[in-house]
N, CA, C and O atoms as a DFTB+ gen file, in Angstrom:
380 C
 N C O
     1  1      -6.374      -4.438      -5.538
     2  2      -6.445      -5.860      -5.296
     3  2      -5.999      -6.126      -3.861
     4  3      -5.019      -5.630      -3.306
     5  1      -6.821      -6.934      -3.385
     6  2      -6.643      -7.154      -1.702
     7  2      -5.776      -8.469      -1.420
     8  3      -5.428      -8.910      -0.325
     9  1      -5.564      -8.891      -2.478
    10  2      -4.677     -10.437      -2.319
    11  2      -3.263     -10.650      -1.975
    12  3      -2.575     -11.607      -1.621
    13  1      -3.094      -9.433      -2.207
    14  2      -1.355      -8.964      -1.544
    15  2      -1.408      -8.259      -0.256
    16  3      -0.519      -7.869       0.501
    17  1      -2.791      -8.197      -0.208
    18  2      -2.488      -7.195       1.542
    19  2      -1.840      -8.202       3.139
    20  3      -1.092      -8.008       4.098
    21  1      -2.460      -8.975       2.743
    22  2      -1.410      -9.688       4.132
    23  2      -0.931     -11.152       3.432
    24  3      -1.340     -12.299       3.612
    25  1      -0.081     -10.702       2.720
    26  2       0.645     -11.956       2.496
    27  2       2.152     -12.417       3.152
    28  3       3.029     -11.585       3.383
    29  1       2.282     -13.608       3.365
    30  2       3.013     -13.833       4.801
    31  2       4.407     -13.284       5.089
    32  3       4.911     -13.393       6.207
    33  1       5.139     -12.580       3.870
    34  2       6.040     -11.424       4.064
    35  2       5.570     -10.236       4.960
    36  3       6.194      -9.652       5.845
    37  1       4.042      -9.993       4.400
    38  2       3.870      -8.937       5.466
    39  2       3.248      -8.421       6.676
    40  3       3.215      -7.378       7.329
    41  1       2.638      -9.923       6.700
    42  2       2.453     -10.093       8.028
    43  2       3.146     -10.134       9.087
    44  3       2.817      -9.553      10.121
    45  1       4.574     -11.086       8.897
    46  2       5.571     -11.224       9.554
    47  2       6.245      -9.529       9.756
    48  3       6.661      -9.154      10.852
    49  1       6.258      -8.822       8.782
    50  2       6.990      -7.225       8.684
    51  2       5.989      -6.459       9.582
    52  3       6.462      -5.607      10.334
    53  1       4.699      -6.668       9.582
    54  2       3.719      -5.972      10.886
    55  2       3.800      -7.071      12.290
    56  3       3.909      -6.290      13.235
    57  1       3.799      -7.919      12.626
    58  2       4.364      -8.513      13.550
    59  2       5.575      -8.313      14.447
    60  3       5.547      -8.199      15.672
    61  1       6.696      -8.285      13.615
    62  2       7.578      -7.424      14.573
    63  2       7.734      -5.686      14.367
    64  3       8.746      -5.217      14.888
    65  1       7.188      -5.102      13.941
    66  2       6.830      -3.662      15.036
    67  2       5.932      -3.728      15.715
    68  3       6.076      -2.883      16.599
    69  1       4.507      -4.578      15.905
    70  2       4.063      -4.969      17.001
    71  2       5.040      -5.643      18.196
    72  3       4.807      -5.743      19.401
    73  1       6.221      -6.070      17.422
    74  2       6.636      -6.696      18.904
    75  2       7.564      -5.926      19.612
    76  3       7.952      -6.191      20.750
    77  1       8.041      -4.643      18.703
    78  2       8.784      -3.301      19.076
    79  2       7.816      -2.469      19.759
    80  3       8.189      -1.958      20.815
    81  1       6.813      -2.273      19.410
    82  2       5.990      -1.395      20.135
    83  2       5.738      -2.038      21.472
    84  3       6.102      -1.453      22.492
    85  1       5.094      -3.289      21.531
    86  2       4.978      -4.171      23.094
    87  2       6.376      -3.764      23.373
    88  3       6.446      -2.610      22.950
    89  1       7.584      -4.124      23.888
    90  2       8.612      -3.355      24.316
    91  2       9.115      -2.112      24.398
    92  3      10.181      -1.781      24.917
    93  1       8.114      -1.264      23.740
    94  2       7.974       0.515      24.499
    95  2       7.169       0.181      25.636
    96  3       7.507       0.411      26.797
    97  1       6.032      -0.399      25.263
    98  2       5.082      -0.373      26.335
    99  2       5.536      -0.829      27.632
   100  3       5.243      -0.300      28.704
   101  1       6.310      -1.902      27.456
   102  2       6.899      -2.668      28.838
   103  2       8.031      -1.190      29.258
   104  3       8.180      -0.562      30.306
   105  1       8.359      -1.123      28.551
   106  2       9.383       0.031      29.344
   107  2       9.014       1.109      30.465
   108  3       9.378       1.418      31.599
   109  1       7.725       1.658      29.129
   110  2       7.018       2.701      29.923
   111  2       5.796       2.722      30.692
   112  3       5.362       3.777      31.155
   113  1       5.241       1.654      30.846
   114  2       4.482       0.554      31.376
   115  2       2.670       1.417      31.076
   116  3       1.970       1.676      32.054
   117  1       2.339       1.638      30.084
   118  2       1.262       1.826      29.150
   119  2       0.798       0.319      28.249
   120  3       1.653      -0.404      27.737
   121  1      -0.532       0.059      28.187
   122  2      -0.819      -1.111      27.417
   123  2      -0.810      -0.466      26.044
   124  3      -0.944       0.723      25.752
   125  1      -0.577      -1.761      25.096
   126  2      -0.369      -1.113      23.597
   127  2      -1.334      -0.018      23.425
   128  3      -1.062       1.182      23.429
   129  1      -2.583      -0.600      23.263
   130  2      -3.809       0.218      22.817
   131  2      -4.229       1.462      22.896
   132  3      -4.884       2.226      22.187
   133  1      -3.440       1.509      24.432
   134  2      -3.779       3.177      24.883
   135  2      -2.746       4.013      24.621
   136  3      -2.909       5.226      24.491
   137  1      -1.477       3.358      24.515
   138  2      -0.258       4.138      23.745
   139  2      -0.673       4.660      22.027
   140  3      -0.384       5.724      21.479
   141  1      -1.532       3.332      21.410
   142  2      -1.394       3.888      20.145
   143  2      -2.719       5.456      20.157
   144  3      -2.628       6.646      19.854
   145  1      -3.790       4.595      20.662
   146  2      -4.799       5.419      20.282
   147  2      -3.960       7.370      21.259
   148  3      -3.972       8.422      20.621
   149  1      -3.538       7.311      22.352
   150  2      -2.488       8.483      22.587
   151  2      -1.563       8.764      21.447
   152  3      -1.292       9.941      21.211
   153  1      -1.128       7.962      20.828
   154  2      -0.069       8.609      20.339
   155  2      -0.921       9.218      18.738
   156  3      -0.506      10.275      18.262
   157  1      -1.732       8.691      18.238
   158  2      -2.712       9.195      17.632
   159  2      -3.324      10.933      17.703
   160  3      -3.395      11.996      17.086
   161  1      -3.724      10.107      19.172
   162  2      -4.339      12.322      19.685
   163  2      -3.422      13.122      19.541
   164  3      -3.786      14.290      19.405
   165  1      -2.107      12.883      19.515
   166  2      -0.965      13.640      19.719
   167  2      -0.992      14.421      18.283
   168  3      -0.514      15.550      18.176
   169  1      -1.480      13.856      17.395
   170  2      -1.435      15.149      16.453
   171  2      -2.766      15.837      16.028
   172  3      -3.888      15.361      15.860
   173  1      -2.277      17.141      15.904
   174  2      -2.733      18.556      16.133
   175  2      -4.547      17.758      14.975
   176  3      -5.692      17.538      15.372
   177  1      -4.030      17.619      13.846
   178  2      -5.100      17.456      12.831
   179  2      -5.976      16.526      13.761
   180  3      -7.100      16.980      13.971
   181  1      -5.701      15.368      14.335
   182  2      -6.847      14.131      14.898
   183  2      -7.342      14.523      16.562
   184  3      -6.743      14.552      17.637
   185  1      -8.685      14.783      16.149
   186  2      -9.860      15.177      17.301
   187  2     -10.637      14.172      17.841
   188  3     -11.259      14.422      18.873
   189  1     -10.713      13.131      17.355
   190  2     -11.040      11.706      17.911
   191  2     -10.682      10.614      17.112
   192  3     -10.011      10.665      16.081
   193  1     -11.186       9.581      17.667
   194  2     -10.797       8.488      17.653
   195  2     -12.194       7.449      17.335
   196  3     -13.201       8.143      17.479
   197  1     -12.432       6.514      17.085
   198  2     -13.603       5.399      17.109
   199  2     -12.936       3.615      16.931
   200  3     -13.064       2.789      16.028
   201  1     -12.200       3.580      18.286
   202  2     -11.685       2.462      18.527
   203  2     -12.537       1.245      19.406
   204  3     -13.330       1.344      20.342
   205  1     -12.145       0.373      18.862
   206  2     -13.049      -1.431      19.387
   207  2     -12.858      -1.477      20.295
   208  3     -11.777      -0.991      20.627
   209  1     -13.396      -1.849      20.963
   210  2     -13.197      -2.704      22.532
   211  2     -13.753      -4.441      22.764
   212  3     -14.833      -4.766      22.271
   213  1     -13.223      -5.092      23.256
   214  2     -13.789      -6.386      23.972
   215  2     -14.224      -6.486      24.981
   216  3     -15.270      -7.132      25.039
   217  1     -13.647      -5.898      26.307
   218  2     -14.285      -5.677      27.812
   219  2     -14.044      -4.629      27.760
   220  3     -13.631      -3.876      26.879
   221  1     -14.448      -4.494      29.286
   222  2     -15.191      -2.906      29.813
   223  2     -13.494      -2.331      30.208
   224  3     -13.265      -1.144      30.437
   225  1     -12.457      -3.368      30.228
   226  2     -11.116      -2.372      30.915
   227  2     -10.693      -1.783      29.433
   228  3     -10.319      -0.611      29.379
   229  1     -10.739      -2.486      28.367
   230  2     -10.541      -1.964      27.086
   231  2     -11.342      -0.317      26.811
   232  3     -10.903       0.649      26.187
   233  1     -12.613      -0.479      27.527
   234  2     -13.115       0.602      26.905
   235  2     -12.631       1.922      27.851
   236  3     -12.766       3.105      27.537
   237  1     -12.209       1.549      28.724
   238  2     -11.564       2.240      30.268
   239  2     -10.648       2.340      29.889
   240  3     -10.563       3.562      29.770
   241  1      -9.708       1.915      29.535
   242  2      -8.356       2.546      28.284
   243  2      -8.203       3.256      27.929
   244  3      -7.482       4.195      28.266
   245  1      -9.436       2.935      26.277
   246  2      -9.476       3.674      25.453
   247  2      -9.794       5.059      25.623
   248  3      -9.239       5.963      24.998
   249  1     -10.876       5.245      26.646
   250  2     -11.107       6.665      27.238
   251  2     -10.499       7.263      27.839
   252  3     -10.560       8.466      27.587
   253  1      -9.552       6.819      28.982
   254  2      -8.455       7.911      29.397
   255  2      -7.663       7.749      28.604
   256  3      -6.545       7.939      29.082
   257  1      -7.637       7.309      26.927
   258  2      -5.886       7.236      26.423
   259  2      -6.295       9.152      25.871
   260  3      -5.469       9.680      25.128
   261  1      -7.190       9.747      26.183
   262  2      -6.972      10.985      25.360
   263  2      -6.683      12.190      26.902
   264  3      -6.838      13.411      26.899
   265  1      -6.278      11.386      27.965
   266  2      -5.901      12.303      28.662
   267  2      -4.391      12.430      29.108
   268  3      -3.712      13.299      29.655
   269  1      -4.123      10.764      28.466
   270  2      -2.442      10.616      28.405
   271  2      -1.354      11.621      27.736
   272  3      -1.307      12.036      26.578
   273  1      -0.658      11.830      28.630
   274  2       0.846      12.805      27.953
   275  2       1.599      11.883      27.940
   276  3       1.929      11.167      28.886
   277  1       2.180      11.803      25.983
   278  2       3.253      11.080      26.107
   279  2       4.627      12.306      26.179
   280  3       4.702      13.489      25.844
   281  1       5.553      11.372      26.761
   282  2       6.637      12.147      26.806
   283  2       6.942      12.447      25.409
   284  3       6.410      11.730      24.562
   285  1       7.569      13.214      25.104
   286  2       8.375      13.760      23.275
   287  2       9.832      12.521      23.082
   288  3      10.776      12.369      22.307
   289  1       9.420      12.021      23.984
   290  2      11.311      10.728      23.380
   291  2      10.157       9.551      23.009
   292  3      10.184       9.010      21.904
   293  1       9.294       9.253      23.871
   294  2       8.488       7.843      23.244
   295  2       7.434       8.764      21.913
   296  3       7.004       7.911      21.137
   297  1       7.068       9.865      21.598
   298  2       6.648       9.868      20.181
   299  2       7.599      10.289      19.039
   300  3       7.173      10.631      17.936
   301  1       8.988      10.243      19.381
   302  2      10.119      10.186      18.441
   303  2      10.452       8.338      18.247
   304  3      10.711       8.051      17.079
   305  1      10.465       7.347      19.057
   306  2      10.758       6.437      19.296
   307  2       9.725       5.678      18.516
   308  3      10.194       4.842      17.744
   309  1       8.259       5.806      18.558
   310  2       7.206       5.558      17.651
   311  2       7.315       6.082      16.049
   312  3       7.227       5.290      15.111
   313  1       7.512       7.482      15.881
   314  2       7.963       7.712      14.415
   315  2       9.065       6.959      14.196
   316  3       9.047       5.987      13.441
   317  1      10.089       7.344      14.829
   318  2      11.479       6.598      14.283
   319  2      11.102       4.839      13.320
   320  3      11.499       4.355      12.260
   321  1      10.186       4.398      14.382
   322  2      10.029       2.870      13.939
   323  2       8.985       2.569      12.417
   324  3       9.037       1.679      11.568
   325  1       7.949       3.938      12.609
   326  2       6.717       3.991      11.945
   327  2       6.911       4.740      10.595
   328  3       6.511       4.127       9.605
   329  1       7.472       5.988      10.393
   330  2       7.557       6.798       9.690
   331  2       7.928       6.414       8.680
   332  3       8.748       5.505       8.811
   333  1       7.660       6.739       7.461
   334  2       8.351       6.329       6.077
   335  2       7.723       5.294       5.750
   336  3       7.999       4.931       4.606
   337  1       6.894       4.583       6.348
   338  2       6.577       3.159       5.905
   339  2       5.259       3.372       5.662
   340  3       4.516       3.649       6.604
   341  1       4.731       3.265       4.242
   342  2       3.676       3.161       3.380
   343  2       3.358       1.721       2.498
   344  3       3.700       1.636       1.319
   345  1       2.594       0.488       3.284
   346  2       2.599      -0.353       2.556
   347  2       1.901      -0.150       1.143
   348  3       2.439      -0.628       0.145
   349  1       0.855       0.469       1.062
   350  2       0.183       0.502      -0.351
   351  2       1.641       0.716      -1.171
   352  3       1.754      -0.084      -2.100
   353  1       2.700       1.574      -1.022
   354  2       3.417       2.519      -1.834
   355  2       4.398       1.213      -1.986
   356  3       4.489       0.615      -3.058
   357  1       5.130       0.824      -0.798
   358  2       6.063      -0.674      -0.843
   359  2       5.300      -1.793      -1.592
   360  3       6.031      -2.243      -2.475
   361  1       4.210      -2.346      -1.561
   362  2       3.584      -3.476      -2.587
   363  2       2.912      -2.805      -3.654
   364  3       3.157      -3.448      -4.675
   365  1       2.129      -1.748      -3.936
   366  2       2.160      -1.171      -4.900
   367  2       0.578      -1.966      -5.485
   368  3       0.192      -2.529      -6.510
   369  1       0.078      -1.642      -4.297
   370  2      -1.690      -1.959      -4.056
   371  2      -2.271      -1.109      -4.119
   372  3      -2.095      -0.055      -3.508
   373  1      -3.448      -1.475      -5.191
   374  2      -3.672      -0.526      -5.339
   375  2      -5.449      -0.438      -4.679
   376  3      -5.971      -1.518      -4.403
   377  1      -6.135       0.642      -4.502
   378  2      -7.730       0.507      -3.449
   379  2      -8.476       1.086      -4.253
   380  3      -9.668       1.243      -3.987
């Protein structure tokens, strides 16, 4: 059932780690998009990617984000925030 998937508890709960992640980014001065879709390549199993774009700098992003090295403290800093958190498993939605 899809009627619990963004209901306004959890929207607000994905909202601010979006607003934790924008404050990696400002730190390390990477735009979100190309941090995530990098931090993505970063593991061994994922060989691409098939991410959206709106303009042409988006798609200019998205293409050098697979030549980006993240440092090993910002993809501990990303798990740390990310890891463990399974919404299907927390609301108990089922697909």
């Amino acid at each position: 059932n899809r009627s619990n998937y963004l209901t306004p508890q959890r929207m607000k709960e994905a909202l601010d780690k979006v607003e934790k992640l924008k404050e990696l980014t400002s730190e390390i001065g990477i735009p979100l998009g190309m941090l995530s879709l990098a931090f993505l390549l970063h593991f061994e199993g994922v060989s691409c990617l098939i991410p959206g774009a709106k303009n042409p700098t988006q798609v200019e992003q998205n293409a050098s984000a697979s030549e980006l090295q993240i440092h090993d403290d910002v993809i501990q800093k990303i798990r740390a925030e990310f890891s463990g958190y399974n919404f299907y498993l927390r609301y108990n939605v089922r697909v």
